[in-house]
């Protein structure tokens, strides 16, 4: 909100990725303040590859001449080419904002390319792959520093939450360590291993795989919805979320996909062999979502696995 307030006037034109193709509510959804305040135009992922099609995005930007282009996503499993986005922004006279909320930890750890020097402004949460407290941070080129500070205060925020600020400092310090970099790389390795396992089980991955911490599974081939899969997996203590897939024919409340991520399991110490097993568990449940006995059997496997990776071993 502060980034938009600093860079835009109400009614300005902005380009963001279609919400059902992996974009975020704050990237122009009509039920969100962003879509109500600014004139958002959505770009899509390619219908065949399910990846960003930069030639299409460039064509749209040159025609629409937005004030701002937003990239960085919520459910897009591939790396984002920030340099290409900069070229498109320059060619269309737009500013470039990168919302790295999901991938900030991968970027900090060197497991995903950097948004700077390409972006004018970078927003992030601190509670996703950055593994810190619930909150946010804005990075920007010097010229935007004063307008952003003003947008935050007096623009919208009251007194600061000092405990959250100190927790962010701890989070950033951790993210600077070699151990965090190793963690970031391990997250991606584990996501690839989980993807390989799901593919070997015959499940379809949106875009064919992942470069990041997350995977989107297209369930249309199994003839179950994302909602059914989520509920069936819950029964076995496997937590995923239903998620639209690009060009989904189901509503966002039902969906044709599920979204999976490896950061939490990687923090617990799990590796490739566990990912292989988890992929198999997910596939078995999705192939027989009504089989209650199978769900209980797999729940026992899940408990046996998680017991091997206790959350707070130091607490005994
Ligand atoms: C998660 C996310 C946000 C912020 O959402 P919160 O509700 O604060 O977690 C913003 N942008 C993107 C792309 C996100 O994925």
CSV table of C-alpha atoms and ligand atoms in Angstrom, one decimal:
chain,number,residue,atom,x,y,z
A,1,UNK,CA,0.0,0.0,0.0
A,2,UNK,CA,2.8,2.4,0.9
A,3,UNK,CA,4.7,1.5,-2.2
A,4,UNK,CA,1.7,2.3,-4.4
A,5,UNK,CA,0.8,5.5,-2.5
A,6,UNK,CA,4.4,6.7,-3.0
A,7,UNK,CA,4.5,5.9,-6.7
A,8,UNK,CA,1.0,6.3,-8.0
A,9,UNK,CA,-2.0,8.6,-8.0
A,10,UNK,CA,-5.5,7.1,-7.6
A,11,UNK,CA,-6.7,5.9,-11.0
A,12,UNK,CA,-3.2,5.4,-12.5
A,13,UNK,CA,-2.7,2.5,-14.8
A,14,UNK,CA,-0.8,-0.5,-13.4
A,15,UNK,CA,0.1,-3.9,-14.9
A,16,UNK,CA,0.1,-7.0,-12.7
A,17,UNK,CA,-0.2,-10.8,-13.2
A,18,UNK,CA,-3.7,-12.3,-13.4
A,19,UNK,CA,-4.6,-13.5,-9.9
A,20,UNK,CA,-5.7,-16.9,-11.1
A,21,UNK,CA,-2.3,-17.3,-12.9
A,22,UNK,CA,-0.3,-16.8,-9.8
A,23,UNK,CA,-0.6,-13.1,-9.0
A,24,UNK,CA,-1.5,-11.6,-5.6
A,25,UNK,CA,-4.7,-9.9,-4.4
A,26,UNK,CA,-2.7,-6.7,-4.0
A,27,UNK,CA,-1.8,-6.8,-7.6
A,28,UNK,CA,-5.1,-5.5,-8.8
A,29,UNK,CA,-7.9,-7.8,-7.6
A,30,UNK,CA,-11.2,-6.0,-7.8
A,31,UNK,CA,-12.1,-7.0,-4.2
A,32,UNK,CA,-8.8,-5.6,-2.9
A,33,UNK,CA,-7.8,-1.9,-2.3
A,34,UNK,CA,-5.4,-2.1,-5.2
A,35,UNK,CA,-8.1,-2.9,-7.8
A,36,UNK,CA,-10.4,-0.3,-6.2
A,37,UNK,CA,-7.9,2.5,-6.2
A,38,UNK,CA,-5.9,2.0,-9.3
A,39,UNK,CA,-6.7,1.0,-12.9
A,40,UNK,CA,-5.1,-2.5,-13.1
A,41,UNK,CA,-4.6,-4.4,-16.3
A,42,UNK,CA,-3.7,-8.1,-16.0
A,43,UNK,CA,-1.1,-9.9,-18.0
A,44,UNK,CA,-1.3,-13.7,-18.2
A,45,UNK,CA,1.0,-16.7,-18.3
A,46,UNK,CA,1.4,-18.5,-21.6
A,47,UNK,CA,-1.5,-20.9,-22.2
A,48,UNK,CA,0.9,-23.7,-23.3
A,49,UNK,CA,4.0,-23.3,-21.2
A,50,UNK,CA,2.3,-21.7,-18.1
A,51,UNK,CA,5.4,-19.4,-18.0
A,52,UNK,CA,5.6,-15.6,-18.4
A,53,UNK,CA,5.6,-14.7,-22.1
A,54,UNK,CA,7.8,-11.6,-22.2
A,55,UNK,CA,7.0,-10.7,-25.8
A,56,UNK,CA,3.3,-10.6,-24.9
A,57,UNK,CA,4.0,-8.6,-21.8
A,58,UNK,CA,6.1,-6.2,-23.8
A,59,UNK,CA,3.4,-5.8,-26.4
A,60,UNK,CA,0.8,-5.1,-23.8
A,61,UNK,CA,3.0,-2.6,-21.9
A,62,UNK,CA,3.8,-0.7,-25.1
A,63,UNK,CA,0.1,-0.4,-25.9
A,64,UNK,CA,-1.2,0.4,-22.5
A,65,UNK,CA,1.7,2.6,-21.2
A,66,UNK,CA,1.1,1.8,-17.5
A,67,UNK,CA,2.7,4.0,-14.8
A,68,UNK,CA,3.9,0.9,-13.0
A,69,UNK,CA,4.6,-2.7,-13.8
A,70,UNK,CA,4.4,-5.2,-10.9
A,71,UNK,CA,6.1,-8.6,-10.9
A,72,UNK,CA,6.9,-11.1,-8.2
A,73,UNK,CA,4.1,-13.6,-7.4
A,74,UNK,CA,2.2,-15.8,-5.0
A,75,UNK,CA,1.8,-19.0,-7.0
A,76,UNK,CA,4.4,-19.0,-9.8
A,77,UNK,CA,7.0,-21.8,-9.5
A,78,UNK,CA,9.6,-20.4,-11.9
A,79,UNK,CA,12.4,-17.8,-11.6
A,80,UNK,CA,11.4,-14.2,-12.6
A,81,UNK,CA,13.6,-12.5,-15.1
A,82,UNK,CA,13.9,-9.0,-13.5
A,83,UNK,CA,16.3,-7.7,-16.2
A,84,UNK,CA,13.7,-8.5,-18.9
A,85,UNK,CA,11.0,-6.7,-16.9
A,86,UNK,CA,13.3,-3.6,-16.6
A,87,UNK,CA,13.7,-3.6,-20.4
A,88,UNK,CA,9.9,-3.7,-20.8
A,89,UNK,CA,9.4,-1.0,-18.2
A,90,UNK,CA,12.0,1.2,-20.0
A,91,UNK,CA,10.4,0.5,-23.4
A,92,UNK,CA,7.0,1.6,-22.2
A,93,UNK,CA,7.9,4.4,-19.8
A,94,UNK,CA,6.8,2.5,-16.7
A,95,UNK,CA,8.3,2.2,-13.3
A,96,UNK,CA,9.1,-1.4,-12.1
A,97,UNK,CA,8.1,-2.8,-8.7
A,98,UNK,CA,9.2,-6.3,-7.6
A,99,UNK,CA,7.0,-7.9,-4.9
A,100,UNK,CA,9.4,-10.5,-3.7
A,101,UNK,CA,7.2,-11.6,-0.7
A,102,UNK,CA,7.4,-15.3,-1.6
A,103,UNK,CA,11.0,-15.6,-2.8
A,104,UNK,CA,12.8,-13.1,-0.5
A,105,UNK,CA,14.6,-15.8,1.4
A,106,UNK,CA,15.7,-17.5,-1.8
A,107,UNK,CA,17.1,-14.2,-3.0
A,108,UNK,CA,18.8,-13.4,0.3
A,109,UNK,CA,20.4,-16.9,0.2
A,110,UNK,CA,21.5,-16.6,-3.4
A,111,UNK,CA,19.1,-19.3,-4.7
A,112,UNK,CA,17.2,-16.8,-6.9
A,113,UNK,CA,18.4,-13.8,-9.0
A,114,UNK,CA,18.4,-10.3,-7.3
A,115,UNK,CA,15.7,-7.7,-8.2
A,116,UNK,CA,18.2,-4.9,-7.9
A,117,UNK,CA,19.6,-3.0,-9.8
A,118,UNK,CA,16.6,-3.6,-12.1
A,119,UNK,CA,13.7,-2.6,-9.9
A,120,UNK,CA,12.8,0.9,-8.8
A,121,UNK,CA,11.1,-0.4,-5.7
A,122,UNK,CA,11.0,-3.8,-4.0
A,123,UNK,CA,8.4,-4.9,-1.4
A,124,UNK,CA,8.5,-8.1,0.7
A,125,UNK,CA,6.9,-9.8,3.6
A,126,UNK,CA,9.3,-11.0,6.3
A,127,UNK,CA,7.3,-14.1,7.2
A,128,UNK,CA,7.6,-16.4,4.1
A,129,UNK,CA,10.9,-17.8,2.8
A,130,UNK,CA,12.7,-15.1,4.8
A,131,UNK,CA,11.5,-17.0,7.9
A,132,UNK,CA,11.0,-14.0,10.1
A,133,UNK,CA,8.1,-12.4,11.9
A,134,UNK,CA,4.8,-11.5,10.2
A,135,UNK,CA,5.4,-8.1,8.7
A,136,UNK,CA,6.8,-6.3,5.7
A,137,UNK,CA,9.7,-4.3,4.4
A,138,UNK,CA,10.2,-1.9,1.4
A,139,UNK,CA,13.5,-1.4,-0.4
A,140,UNK,CA,13.9,1.4,-3.0
A,141,UNK,CA,16.2,3.6,-5.0
A,142,UNK,CA,17.1,6.8,-3.1
A,143,UNK,CA,14.6,9.0,-5.0
A,144,UNK,CA,11.6,7.1,-3.6
A,145,UNK,CA,12.8,7.0,0.1
A,146,UNK,CA,11.1,10.2,1.2
A,147,UNK,CA,7.7,9.6,-0.5
A,148,UNK,CA,7.7,6.1,0.9
A,149,UNK,CA,8.5,7.2,4.4
A,150,UNK,CA,5.7,9.8,4.1
A,151,UNK,CA,3.3,7.2,2.8
A,152,UNK,CA,3.9,5.0,5.8
A,153,UNK,CA,3.9,7.9,8.3
A,154,UNK,CA,1.7,10.1,8.4
A,155,UNK,CA,0.1,8.3,5.4
A,156,UNK,CA,-1.2,5.2,7.1
A,157,UNK,CA,0.7,3.8,10.1
A,158,UNK,CA,0.5,4.8,13.7
A,159,UNK,CA,3.0,3.9,16.4
A,160,UNK,CA,5.6,1.3,15.4
A,161,UNK,CA,5.6,-2.2,16.8
A,162,UNK,CA,9.1,-2.3,18.3
A,163,UNK,CA,9.0,-6.1,19.1
A,164,UNK,CA,8.2,-6.8,15.4
A,165,UNK,CA,11.0,-4.5,14.3
A,166,UNK,CA,13.6,-6.2,16.5
A,167,UNK,CA,12.3,-9.6,15.2
A,168,UNK,CA,12.9,-8.4,11.7
A,169,UNK,CA,16.5,-7.4,12.6
A,170,UNK,CA,17.1,-10.9,13.9
A,171,UNK,CA,15.5,-12.3,10.7
A,172,UNK,CA,17.8,-10.2,8.5
A,173,UNK,CA,20.9,-11.1,10.5
A,174,UNK,CA,20.1,-14.8,10.1
A,175,UNK,CA,19.5,-14.3,6.4
A,176,UNK,CA,23.0,-13.0,6.0
A,177,UNK,CA,24.7,-16.2,7.3
A,178,UNK,CA,26.2,-19.0,5.2
A,179,UNK,CA,23.8,-21.4,7.1
A,180,UNK,CA,20.8,-19.5,5.7
A,181,UNK,CA,22.3,-19.6,2.2
A,182,UNK,CA,22.7,-23.4,2.5
A,183,UNK,CA,19.1,-23.5,3.7
A,184,UNK,CA,17.8,-21.5,0.7
A,185,UNK,CA,19.5,-23.8,-1.7
A,186,UNK,CA,18.3,-26.9,0.1
A,187,UNK,CA,14.7,-25.6,-0.1
A,188,UNK,CA,15.0,-25.5,-3.9
A,189,UNK,CA,16.6,-28.9,-4.1
A,190,UNK,CA,13.8,-30.3,-2.0
A,191,UNK,CA,11.2,-28.7,-4.1
A,192,UNK,CA,12.7,-30.2,-7.2
A,193,UNK,CA,12.9,-33.6,-5.5
A,194,UNK,CA,9.2,-33.4,-4.5
A,195,UNK,CA,8.3,-32.4,-8.0
A,196,UNK,CA,10.3,-35.3,-9.5
A,197,UNK,CA,8.5,-37.7,-7.1
A,198,UNK,CA,5.0,-36.3,-8.0
A,199,UNK,CA,5.8,-36.4,-11.7
A,200,UNK,CA,7.1,-40.0,-11.4
A,201,UNK,CA,3.7,-40.9,-9.8
A,202,UNK,CA,2.0,-39.5,-12.8
A,203,UNK,CA,0.8,-36.1,-11.4
A,204,UNK,CA,1.0,-33.0,-13.6
A,205,UNK,CA,3.1,-30.0,-12.5
A,206,UNK,CA,2.1,-26.5,-13.7
A,207,UNK,CA,5.0,-25.3,-16.0
A,208,UNK,CA,6.5,-28.8,-15.8
A,209,UNK,CA,8.4,-28.3,-12.5
A,210,UNK,CA,9.9,-25.7,-10.3
A,211,UNK,CA,12.9,-23.3,-9.8
A,212,UNK,CA,11.7,-22.2,-6.4
A,213,UNK,CA,10.3,-23.3,-3.1
A,214,UNK,CA,6.8,-24.0,-4.4
A,215,UNK,CA,5.0,-26.4,-6.7
A,216,UNK,CA,1.6,-26.2,-8.3
A,217,UNK,CA,-0.1,-29.5,-9.0
A,218,UNK,CA,-2.7,-29.7,-11.8
A,219,UNK,CA,-5.3,-32.2,-10.7
A,220,UNK,CA,-7.5,-32.1,-13.7
A,221,UNK,CA,-6.1,-35.5,-15.0
A,222,UNK,CA,-7.1,-37.2,-11.8
A,223,UNK,CA,-10.6,-35.8,-12.0
A,224,UNK,CA,-10.6,-34.3,-8.5
A,225,UNK,CA,-10.7,-30.7,-7.5
A,226,UNK,CA,-8.2,-28.7,-5.4
A,227,UNK,CA,-10.7,-28.5,-2.6
A,228,UNK,CA,-11.3,-32.3,-2.5
A,229,UNK,CA,-7.6,-32.9,-2.5
A,230,UNK,CA,-6.9,-30.4,0.3
A,231,UNK,CA,-9.6,-32.0,2.5
A,232,UNK,CA,-8.5,-35.6,1.8
A,233,UNK,CA,-4.8,-34.7,2.5
A,234,UNK,CA,-5.8,-32.9,5.7
A,235,UNK,CA,-7.2,-36.3,7.0
A,236,UNK,CA,-3.6,-37.7,6.7
A,237,UNK,CA,-2.0,-34.7,8.4
A,238,UNK,CA,-0.6,-33.3,5.1
A,239,UNK,CA,-1.3,-29.6,4.9
A,240,UNK,CA,-1.6,-28.1,1.4
A,241,UNK,CA,-3.8,-25.4,0.0
A,242,UNK,CA,-6.2,-25.5,-2.9
A,243,UNK,CA,-5.1,-23.1,-5.6
A,244,UNK,CA,-6.2,-22.1,-9.0
A,245,UNK,CA,-4.1,-23.2,-12.0
A,246,UNK,CA,-3.6,-21.0,-15.1
A,247,UNK,CA,-6.8,-20.9,-17.2
A,248,UNK,CA,-8.7,-22.8,-14.4
A,249,UNK,CA,-12.3,-23.7,-15.2
A,250,UNK,CA,-13.2,-24.0,-11.5
A,251,UNK,CA,-13.9,-21.1,-9.1
A,252,UNK,CA,-11.2,-19.9,-6.6
A,253,UNK,CA,-13.3,-21.6,-3.9
A,254,UNK,CA,-13.0,-25.0,-5.6
A,255,UNK,CA,-9.9,-24.8,-7.9
A,256,UNK,CA,-8.2,-27.5,-10.0
A,257,UNK,CA,-4.9,-27.4,-8.2
A,258,UNK,CA,-3.0,-27.6,-5.0
A,259,UNK,CA,0.1,-25.6,-4.0
A,260,UNK,CA,2.9,-27.1,-2.1
A,261,UNK,CA,6.1,-25.7,-0.5
A,262,UNK,CA,9.2,-27.1,1.0
A,263,UNK,CA,10.6,-24.3,3.4
A,264,UNK,CA,9.0,-25.7,6.6
A,265,UNK,CA,10.0,-29.3,5.9
A,266,UNK,CA,13.5,-28.1,5.1
A,267,UNK,CA,13.7,-26.2,8.4
A,268,UNK,CA,12.8,-29.5,10.1
A,269,UNK,CA,15.8,-31.2,8.5
A,270,UNK,CA,14.0,-33.2,5.8
A,271,UNK,CA,15.8,-34.0,2.6
A,272,UNK,CA,15.4,-35.7,-0.8
A,273,UNK,CA,14.5,-39.2,0.5
A,274,UNK,CA,11.6,-37.7,2.6
A,275,UNK,CA,10.5,-35.6,-0.4
A,276,UNK,CA,10.3,-38.8,-2.5
A,277,UNK,CA,8.2,-40.4,0.1
A,278,UNK,CA,5.9,-37.4,0.6
A,279,UNK,CA,5.3,-37.2,-3.2
A,280,UNK,CA,4.2,-40.8,-3.1
A,281,UNK,CA,1.9,-40.2,-0.1
A,282,UNK,CA,0.3,-37.2,-1.8
A,283,UNK,CA,-0.2,-39.1,-5.1
A,284,UNK,CA,-1.8,-42.1,-3.4
A,285,UNK,CA,-4.3,-39.9,-1.6
A,286,UNK,CA,-5.1,-37.8,-4.7
A,287,UNK,CA,-5.8,-41.0,-6.7
A,288,UNK,CA,-8.3,-42.3,-4.1
A,289,UNK,CA,-9.6,-39.2,-2.3
A,290,UNK,CA,-12.6,-41.1,-0.8
A,291,UNK,CA,-10.5,-44.0,0.7
A,292,UNK,CA,-10.7,-43.2,4.4
A,293,UNK,CA,-8.7,-46.3,5.4
A,294,UNK,CA,-5.8,-45.2,3.1
A,295,UNK,CA,-5.9,-41.8,4.7
A,296,UNK,CA,-5.4,-43.3,8.1
A,297,UNK,CA,-2.6,-45.6,6.9
A,298,UNK,CA,-0.8,-42.6,5.4
A,299,UNK,CA,-1.4,-40.5,8.5
A,300,UNK,CA,0.5,-43.2,10.5
A,301,UNK,CA,3.4,-42.9,7.9
A,302,UNK,CA,3.3,-39.1,8.3
A,303,UNK,CA,3.5,-39.3,12.1
A,304,UNK,CA,6.4,-41.8,11.9
A,305,UNK,CA,8.2,-39.4,9.6
A,306,UNK,CA,7.6,-36.2,11.5
A,307,UNK,CA,8.6,-37.9,14.8
A,308,UNK,CA,12.0,-38.4,13.3
A,309,UNK,CA,12.3,-34.6,12.8
A,310,UNK,CA,11.1,-33.1,16.1
A,311,UNK,CA,10.3,-29.3,15.9
A,312,UNK,CA,12.1,-28.3,19.1
A,313,UNK,CA,14.5,-31.1,20.0
A,314,UNK,CA,16.2,-28.8,22.6
A,315,UNK,CA,12.9,-28.8,24.6
A,316,UNK,CA,13.2,-32.6,25.0
B,1,LIG,C1,2.0,-13.0,0.7
B,1,LIG,C2,2.1,-12.0,-0.3
B,1,LIG,C3,2.0,-10.6,0.1
B,1,LIG,C4,1.5,-10.2,1.5
B,1,LIG,O1,0.5,-10.9,2.0
B,1,LIG,P1,0.3,-11.1,3.6
B,1,LIG,O2,-1.2,-11.2,3.7
B,1,LIG,O3,0.9,-9.9,4.3
B,1,LIG,O4,1.0,-12.4,3.9
B,1,LIG,C5,2.1,-9.7,-0.9
B,1,LIG,N1,2.5,-10.0,-2.1
B,1,LIG,C6,2.7,-11.3,-2.5
B,1,LIG,C7,3.2,-11.6,-3.9
B,1,LIG,C8,2.5,-12.3,-1.6
B,1,LIG,O5,2.7,-13.6,-2.0
